[in-house]
mmCIF file of C-alpha atoms in Angstrom:
data_model
loop_
_atom_site.group_PDB
_atom_site.id
_atom_site.type_symbol
_atom_site.label_atom_id
_atom_site.label_comp_id
_atom_site.label_asym_id
_atom_site.label_seq_id
_atom_site.Cartn_x
_atom_site.Cartn_y
_atom_site.Cartn_z
ATOM 1 C CA LEU R 1 0.000 0.000 0.000
ATOM 2 C CA CYS R 2 1.543 3.327 -1.089
ATOM 3 C CA GLU R 3 1.562 5.931 1.657
ATOM 4 C CA ALA R 4 2.569 8.776 -0.684
ATOM 5 C CA ALA R 5 2.603 9.489 -4.425
ATOM 6 C CA ILE R 6 5.670 7.974 -6.134
ATOM 7 C CA PRO R 7 6.743 7.491 -9.770
ATOM 8 C CA LEU R 8 6.314 4.055 -11.371
ATOM 9 C CA GLU R 9 9.227 3.666 -13.787
ATOM 10 C CA SER R 10 9.663 1.507 -16.882
ATOM 11 C CA ASP R 11 12.798 -0.232 -15.587
ATOM 12 C CA PHE R 12 13.736 -1.831 -12.287
ATOM 13 C CA LYS R 13 16.635 0.652 -12.197
ATOM 14 C CA THR R 14 15.993 4.359 -11.724
ATOM 15 C CA THR R 15 17.315 5.047 -15.231
ATOM 16 C CA GLY R 16 13.907 4.013 -16.576
ATOM 17 C CA GLU R 17 11.341 6.590 -17.685
ATOM 18 C CA ALA R 18 8.365 7.324 -15.466
ATOM 19 C CA ILE R 19 5.272 5.481 -16.735
ATOM 20 C CA ARG R 20 2.890 7.191 -14.347
ATOM 21 C CA THR R 21 2.541 8.316 -10.754
ATOM 22 C CA VAL R 22 1.258 5.814 -8.205
ATOM 23 C CA LYS R 23 -1.151 7.659 -5.952
ATOM 24 C CA ALA R 24 -1.279 7.432 -2.173
ATOM 25 C CA GLY R 25 -3.546 4.556 -1.161
ATOM 26 C CA GLU R 26 -2.923 2.438 -4.284
ATOM 27 C CA VAL R 27 -2.042 -1.226 -3.768
ATOM 28 C CA ILE R 28 1.092 -2.600 -5.474
ATOM 29 C CA GLU R 29 1.716 -6.352 -5.935
ATOM 30 C CA LEU R 30 5.382 -7.213 -5.311
ATOM 31 C CA LEU R 31 6.961 -9.031 -8.283
ATOM 32 C CA GLU R 32 10.682 -8.646 -7.549
ATOM 33 C CA GLY R 33 12.912 -7.305 -4.789
ATOM 34 C CA PRO R 34 13.478 -5.417 -2.632
ATOM 35 C CA LYS R 35 17.055 -4.784 -3.816
ATOM 36 C CA LYS R 36 19.624 -2.130 -2.969
ATOM 37 C CA GLU R 37 20.711 -0.056 -5.953
ATOM 38 C CA THR R 38 23.902 2.009 -5.860
ATOM 39 C CA TYR R 39 24.978 4.730 -8.273
ATOM 40 C CA PRO R 40 28.196 6.236 -9.623
ATOM 41 C CA PRO R 41 28.821 9.850 -8.553
ATOM 42 C CA GLY R 42 27.429 12.671 -10.646
ATOM 43 C CA LEU R 43 29.154 15.943 -11.524
ATOM 44 C CA ARG R 44 27.971 19.465 -10.647
ATOM 45 C CA VAL R 45 29.500 22.868 -11.436
ATOM 46 C CA LYS R 46 28.949 26.328 -10.042
ATOM 47 C CA CYS R 47 28.653 28.610 -13.043
ATOM 48 C CA LYS R 48 27.219 31.801 -14.470
ATOM 49 C CA THR R 49 25.442 32.355 -17.750
ATOM 50 C CA THR R 50 27.133 34.310 -20.558
ATOM 51 C CA THR R 51 23.958 36.335 -21.134
ATOM 52 C CA ALA R 52 23.433 39.870 -19.787
ATOM 53 C CA ASP R 53 21.730 38.628 -16.609
ATOM 54 C CA ALA R 54 24.894 36.674 -15.575
ATOM 55 C CA ALA R 55 22.694 34.290 -13.561
ATOM 56 C CA THR R 56 24.794 32.254 -11.124
ATOM 57 C CA GLY R 57 24.055 28.838 -9.631
ATOM 58 C CA TRP R 58 24.757 25.097 -9.715
ATOM 59 C CA LEU R 59 24.282 22.932 -12.797
ATOM 60 C CA THR R 60 24.372 19.154 -13.221
ATOM 61 C CA VAL R 61 26.983 18.206 -15.832
ATOM 62 C CA GLN R 62 26.348 14.462 -15.497
ATOM 63 C CA ASP R 63 23.777 12.662 -13.327
ATOM 64 C CA LYS R 64 23.757 9.252 -11.646
ATOM 65 C CA ALA R 65 22.317 7.612 -14.761
ATOM 66 C CA GLY R 66 25.257 8.880 -16.842
ATOM 67 C CA THR R 67 23.178 11.464 -18.735
ATOM 68 C CA LYS R 68 25.322 14.432 -19.835
ATOM 69 C CA TYR R 69 23.599 17.787 -19.439
ATOM 70 C CA ALA R 70 26.573 19.963 -20.402
ATOM 71 C CA GLU R 71 30.125 19.626 -21.694
ATOM 72 C CA ALA R 72 33.228 21.757 -22.169
ATOM 73 C CA ASP R 73 33.002 23.873 -25.324
ATOM 74 C CA ASN R 74 36.324 24.833 -26.935
ATOM 75 C CA ARG R 75 34.605 27.208 -29.369
ATOM 76 C CA TYR R 76 34.888 29.903 -26.701
ATOM 77 C CA TYR R 77 38.151 31.865 -26.825
ATOM 78 C CA ASN R 78 39.490 34.299 -24.237
ATOM 79 C CA CYS R 79 41.671 37.295 -25.130
ATOM 80 C CA VAL R 80 44.922 37.195 -23.139
ATOM 81 C CA SER R 81 46.171 40.362 -24.865
ATOM 82 C CA SER R 82 44.349 43.261 -26.482
ATOM 83 C CA VAL R 83 43.874 42.470 -30.165
ATOM 84 C CA ALA R 84 42.107 43.988 -33.167
ATOM 85 C CA MET R 85 39.080 42.400 -34.826
ATOM 86 C CA THR R 86 39.180 43.158 -38.550
ATOM 87 C CA ASP R 87 36.720 42.860 -41.426
ATOM 88 C CA SER R 88 38.997 40.647 -43.545
ATOM 89 C CA LYS R 89 41.354 37.710 -43.060
ATOM 90 C CA ASP R 90 44.028 39.523 -45.091
ATOM 91 C CA ILE R 91 45.977 41.687 -42.639
ATOM 92 C CA LYS R 92 47.381 43.772 -45.486
ATOM 93 C CA ASP R 93 43.940 44.752 -46.767
ATOM 94 C CA CYS R 94 41.524 45.060 -43.861
ATOM 95 C CA LYS R 95 39.805 47.565 -41.615
ATOM 96 C CA VAL R 96 39.527 47.383 -37.831
ATOM 97 C CA VAL R 97 36.011 46.536 -36.628
ATOM 98 C CA ARG R 98 37.028 47.250 -33.043
ATOM 99 C CA LYS R 99 39.589 46.323 -30.408
ATOM 100 C CA LEU R 100 38.988 43.303 -28.183
ATOM 101 C CA ALA R 101 40.044 43.852 -24.575
ATOM 102 C CA VAL R 102 41.966 41.491 -22.297
ATOM 103 C CA GLY R 103 39.527 38.980 -20.829
ATOM 104 C CA GLU R 104 36.964 39.479 -23.591
ATOM 105 C CA LEU R 105 35.332 36.391 -25.066
ATOM 106 C CA PHE R 106 34.567 35.457 -28.636
ATOM 107 C CA LEU R 107 33.077 32.434 -30.337
ATOM 108 C CA VAL R 108 34.580 30.510 -33.280
ATOM 109 C CA ASP R 109 33.247 27.784 -35.569
ATOM 110 C CA GLU R 110 36.615 26.323 -36.570
ATOM 111 C CA GLU R 111 40.254 26.144 -35.491
ATOM 112 C CA PRO R 112 42.544 29.122 -36.251
ATOM 113 C CA HIS R 113 44.366 28.874 -39.608
ATOM 114 C CA GLN R 114 47.942 29.871 -40.302
ATOM 115 C CA VAL R 115 48.156 32.707 -42.821
ATOM 116 C CA GLU R 116 50.591 31.803 -45.592
ATOM 117 C CA GLY R 117 53.676 33.992 -45.711
ATOM 118 C CA ALA R 118 52.712 35.891 -42.576
ATOM 119 C CA GLY R 119 53.431 33.263 -39.921
ATOM 120 C CA ILE R 120 50.368 34.229 -37.894
ATOM 121 C CA PHE R 121 47.196 32.360 -36.949
ATOM 122 C CA ARG R 122 43.799 33.929 -37.673
ATOM 123 C CA VAL R 123 40.223 32.860 -37.049
ATOM 124 C CA LYS R 124 36.716 34.082 -37.920
ATOM 125 C CA ALA R 125 35.114 35.201 -34.678
ATOM 126 C CA LYS R 126 31.949 36.585 -33.096
ATOM 127 C CA ALA R 127 32.282 38.699 -29.951
ATOM 128 C CA ILE R 128 30.082 37.617 -27.050
ATOM 129 C CA LYS R 129 29.822 41.184 -25.746
ATOM 130 C CA ASP R 130 28.057 42.760 -28.735
ATOM 131 C CA ASP R 131 27.907 40.118 -31.519
ATOM 132 C CA ALA R 132 30.544 41.999 -33.550
ATOM 133 C CA GLU R 133 31.986 39.727 -36.251
ATOM 134 C CA GLY R 134 35.362 39.685 -37.940
ATOM 135 C CA TRP R 135 38.818 38.123 -38.037
ATOM 136 C CA VAL R 136 41.097 37.868 -35.005
ATOM 137 C CA THR R 137 44.789 36.991 -34.728
ATOM 138 C CA THR R 138 45.186 34.314 -32.052
ATOM 139 C CA LYS R 139 48.978 33.961 -32.369
ATOM 140 C CA GLY R 140 51.530 36.389 -33.829
ATOM 141 C CA ASN R 141 54.600 35.610 -35.954
ATOM 142 C CA ALA R 142 56.867 36.084 -32.927
ATOM 143 C CA GLY R 143 54.880 33.511 -30.950
ATOM 144 C CA THR R 144 52.835 36.033 -28.969
ATOM 145 C CA VAL R 145 49.484 34.532 -27.948
ATOM 146 C CA TYR R 146 46.572 36.957 -28.219
ATOM 147 C CA ALA R 147 43.682 34.561 -27.583
ATOM 148 C CA GLU R 148 43.275 30.952 -26.522
ATOM 149 C CA PRO R 149 40.464 28.444 -25.799
ATOM 150 C CA SER R 150 38.725 29.425 -22.569
ATOM 151 C CA GLY R 151 38.577 25.960 -20.986
ATOM 152 C CA LYS R 152 35.985 27.297 -18.534
ATOM 153 C CA HIS R 153 32.973 27.449 -20.812
ATOM 154 C CA TYR R 154 30.367 24.719 -21.127
ATOM 155 C CA SER R 155 27.474 24.314 -23.553
ATOM 156 C CA VAL R 156 24.145 22.916 -22.359
ATOM 157 C CA LEU R 157 23.239 19.627 -24.101
ATOM 158 C CA VAL R 158 19.973 18.893 -22.273
ATOM 159 C CA ALA R 159 17.603 21.495 -20.785
ATOM 160 C CA ALA R 160 18.336 21.750 -17.062
ATOM 161 C CA PRO R 161 17.789 24.111 -14.107
ATOM 162 C CA LEU R 162 20.438 26.378 -12.637
ATOM 163 C CA THR R 163 19.890 26.065 -8.884
ATOM 164 C CA GLN R 164 20.920 27.837 -5.678
ATOM 165 C CA LYS R 165 22.582 24.907 -3.866
ATOM 166 C CA PHE R 166 25.110 22.203 -4.726
ATOM 167 C CA SER R 167 22.976 19.209 -3.736
ATOM 168 C CA SER R 168 20.577 18.151 -6.493
ATOM 169 C CA ALA R 169 18.352 16.548 -3.834
ATOM 170 C CA ASP R 170 18.133 19.809 -1.860
ATOM 171 C CA SER R 171 18.920 22.322 -4.599
ATOM 172 C CA GLY R 172 16.996 25.332 -3.319
ATOM 173 C CA GLU R 173 15.207 27.670 -5.691
ATOM 174 C CA VAL R 174 15.678 27.517 -9.446
ATOM 175 C CA VAL R 175 17.755 30.538 -10.483
ATOM 176 C CA LYS R 176 17.121 30.023 -14.198
ATOM 177 C CA GLU R 177 15.977 27.317 -16.602
ATOM 178 C CA LEU R 178 18.755 26.651 -19.118
ATOM 179 C CA SER R 179 17.976 25.558 -22.675
ATOM 180 C CA VAL R 180 19.923 23.424 -25.157
ATOM 181 C CA GLY R 181 22.731 25.532 -26.642
ATOM 182 C CA ASP R 182 22.995 27.956 -23.724
ATOM 183 C CA ALA R 183 26.530 28.677 -22.548
ATOM 184 C CA VAL R 184 27.866 29.042 -19.009
ATOM 185 C CA MET R 185 31.241 29.902 -17.488
ATOM 186 C CA VAL R 186 32.412 27.554 -14.735
ATOM 187 C CA LEU R 187 33.317 29.279 -11.463
ATOM 188 C CA GLU R 188 33.803 26.159 -9.348
ATOM 189 C CA GLY R 189 34.108 22.436 -10.085
ATOM 190 C CA PRO R 190 33.253 20.060 -11.588
ATOM 191 C CA LYS R 191 32.595 18.476 -8.189
ATOM 192 C CA GLU R 192 31.479 14.909 -7.579
ATOM 193 C CA GLU R 193 28.031 14.459 -6.073
ATOM 194 C CA VAL R 194 27.542 11.214 -4.164
ATOM 195 C CA TYR R 195 24.074 9.673 -4.302
ATOM 196 C CA PRO R 196 22.679 7.476 -1.506
ATOM 197 C CA ALA R 197 21.731 3.874 -2.294
ATOM 198 C CA GLU R 198 18.028 3.225 -2.894
ATOM 199 C CA THR R 199 15.825 0.252 -2.108
ATOM 200 C CA ARG R 200 13.967 -0.725 -5.285
ATOM 201 C CA VAL R 201 11.165 -3.165 -6.072
ATOM 202 C CA LYS R 202 9.418 -4.300 -9.222
ATOM 203 C CA GLY R 203 5.677 -4.221 -8.765
ATOM 204 C CA LYS R 204 2.268 -4.212 -10.435
ATOM 205 C CA ALA R 205 -0.399 -1.639 -9.729
ATOM 206 C CA LEU R 206 -3.592 -3.612 -9.026
ATOM 207 C CA SER R 207 -5.776 -0.741 -10.211
ATOM 208 C CA ASP R 208 -4.699 -1.015 -13.866
ATOM 209 C CA GLY R 209 -2.064 -3.778 -14.075
ATOM 210 C CA THR R 210 0.811 -1.400 -14.882
ATOM 211 C CA VAL R 211 4.197 -2.995 -14.096
ATOM 212 C CA GLY R 212 7.371 -1.053 -13.250
ATOM 213 C CA GLY R 213 10.089 -0.145 -10.772
ATOM 214 C CA ILE R 214 9.492 1.783 -7.570
ATOM 215 C CA SER R 215 11.869 3.327 -5.023
ATOM 216 C CA LEU R 216 11.047 2.570 -1.399
ATOM 217 C CA SER R 217 13.860 4.755 -0.016
#
C-alpha cells in the first residue's frame, strides 16, 4: 500500500522513464525485490550564464544515470592580450572593426588557420559582448598569444535548471531554466556528487495492471 505518491518507472533501475505516478492509497503487488541499488557519482558545477543577466548557480553536468547535461566547449576563446578584430582575413587589406580587450570572449566555428607567408594564426570570430563579427589573430609571428580556448565554458546539451545549492536533492530555488545551446562559465568544479543507495522493487499496480520499478527509499 503506497503511503505517498511515487513514480512508477519503466525499468527496475531508476534510469527508466516514469510510466505514471502511483497515488497514495494504491495497492502494489510485489513481483521482484526489494534490492539495494547504488549509483556512480554525478558531476555538478557552479557557473554563471554568458547572457546579460549573468545568472549564477549550480548545474548538473552528469547525473547518476550517466546522462550528460553539459560539456566543455572549446569554441569559446578568451583574449589574453588586447587584439584587433578586422573585417577581412588579409591583414594587409583590412579595416579594424574594433579592439577586443583582455579577458573578452569570442566564439569561433573552426580552429585558427595559419596565414601563408605571414606566420600568424587567424580565425573568424563573433564577440560575445556585442555580436561583432570579424577576423582575429590568435597567435603572432613572434609567438605572442593573443587569444586561446577558454577551458571554462560549457554548452548545455539537455535542458536543465540552474539552482541555488550544490545538492541536487536539496537544490533550493531555481535561479534560471537553461535551454539546449545555452553557454555558461564555470566558477567552481566540476565536483562529484555522491548519491545514496536506494531500495527498489518491481511491482504491479492492481488498479490497472501497470508494471514497473518503484523506489522505497
